[in-house]
C-alpha cells in the first residue's frame, strides 16, 4: 500500500466527516454550493465506473463505494434534508455548471490515453471535471462576500507603505 495514497484517502474521508459534522450540527447548508457537490458526484461516478468489472482489492472497492455514497448523501441532505433544504440559497449558487461539464467532456474524449476505450474517456472526463468542480463553491463564496478578492492587493499595498499600520479589512 502506497503511504501517499493512504494519506490522501484518509484526508478525503476526513473531509466527508467534517462536511457531515457541519451539516448535522448546524442543521444548515448555508454557504455550501449544491452545484459543486453535484459535480463531485459526477466526478466519482465517472471515475469509479470500473467498480463493476475491475476488482483490485477490498480496500479499493470499499473506498470507491464510500466516496460515491458520501457524495450522493451530501447532495441528498442538501436537496431533501429537513431543515437543511430550507437553508440552501439557490440565488447565490448561480454558477452555470454547463460551462464546466461540456468542456471537460470534450477534453475527456479528445485527450486521454486510449481513444478506443469509453472507460478511459470517462476517467479522463472525471479528472478534467474535478479540476474545476470547486469553481461554483468559490463563486458562491464571492457572491456572499465570504472571499474578498481585494485583500491580496490590499496586503501588497500595505507591504510597500512602512509608515501606515495596515490592519484587517473592514
Short mmCIF file of C-alpha atoms in Angstrom, two decimals, residues 19-30 32 73-89:
data_model
loop_
_atom_site.label_atom_id
_atom_site.label_comp_id
_atom_site.label_asym_id
_atom_site.label_seq_id
_atom_site.Cartn_x
_atom_site.Cartn_y
_atom_site.Cartn_z
CA UNK A 19 -18.88 18.04 5.99
CA UNK A 20 -21.38 15.73 7.70
CA UNK A 21 -20.46 17.15 11.11
CA UNK A 22 -21.13 20.68 9.79
CA UNK A 23 -24.41 19.63 8.19
CA UNK A 24 -25.82 17.88 11.23
CA UNK A 25 -24.57 20.16 13.99
CA UNK A 26 -25.65 23.39 12.28
CA UNK A 27 -28.75 21.86 10.61
CA UNK A 28 -27.92 24.19 7.74
CA UNK A 29 -26.32 24.07 4.31
CA UNK A 30 -25.80 27.82 4.18
CA UNK A 32 -22.32 25.22 0.63
CA UNK A 73 -25.53 11.56 0.69
CA UNK A 74 -24.34 15.18 0.88
CA UNK A 75 -26.41 16.07 -2.19
CA UNK A 76 -29.42 14.21 -0.77
CA UNK A 77 -29.22 16.08 2.55
CA UNK A 78 -28.87 19.40 0.74
CA UNK A 79 -31.87 18.77 -1.54
CA UNK A 80 -34.23 16.79 0.69
CA UNK A 81 -32.98 17.01 4.28
CA UNK A 82 -35.19 18.80 6.79
CA UNK A 83 -34.42 21.53 7.80
CA UNK A 84 -31.32 21.60 5.58
CA UNK A 85 -33.09 22.14 2.24
CA UNK A 86 -34.69 25.33 3.53
CA UNK A 87 -31.28 26.89 4.26
CA UNK A 88 -29.90 26.42 0.74
CA UNK A 89 -29.51 29.65 -1.23
#
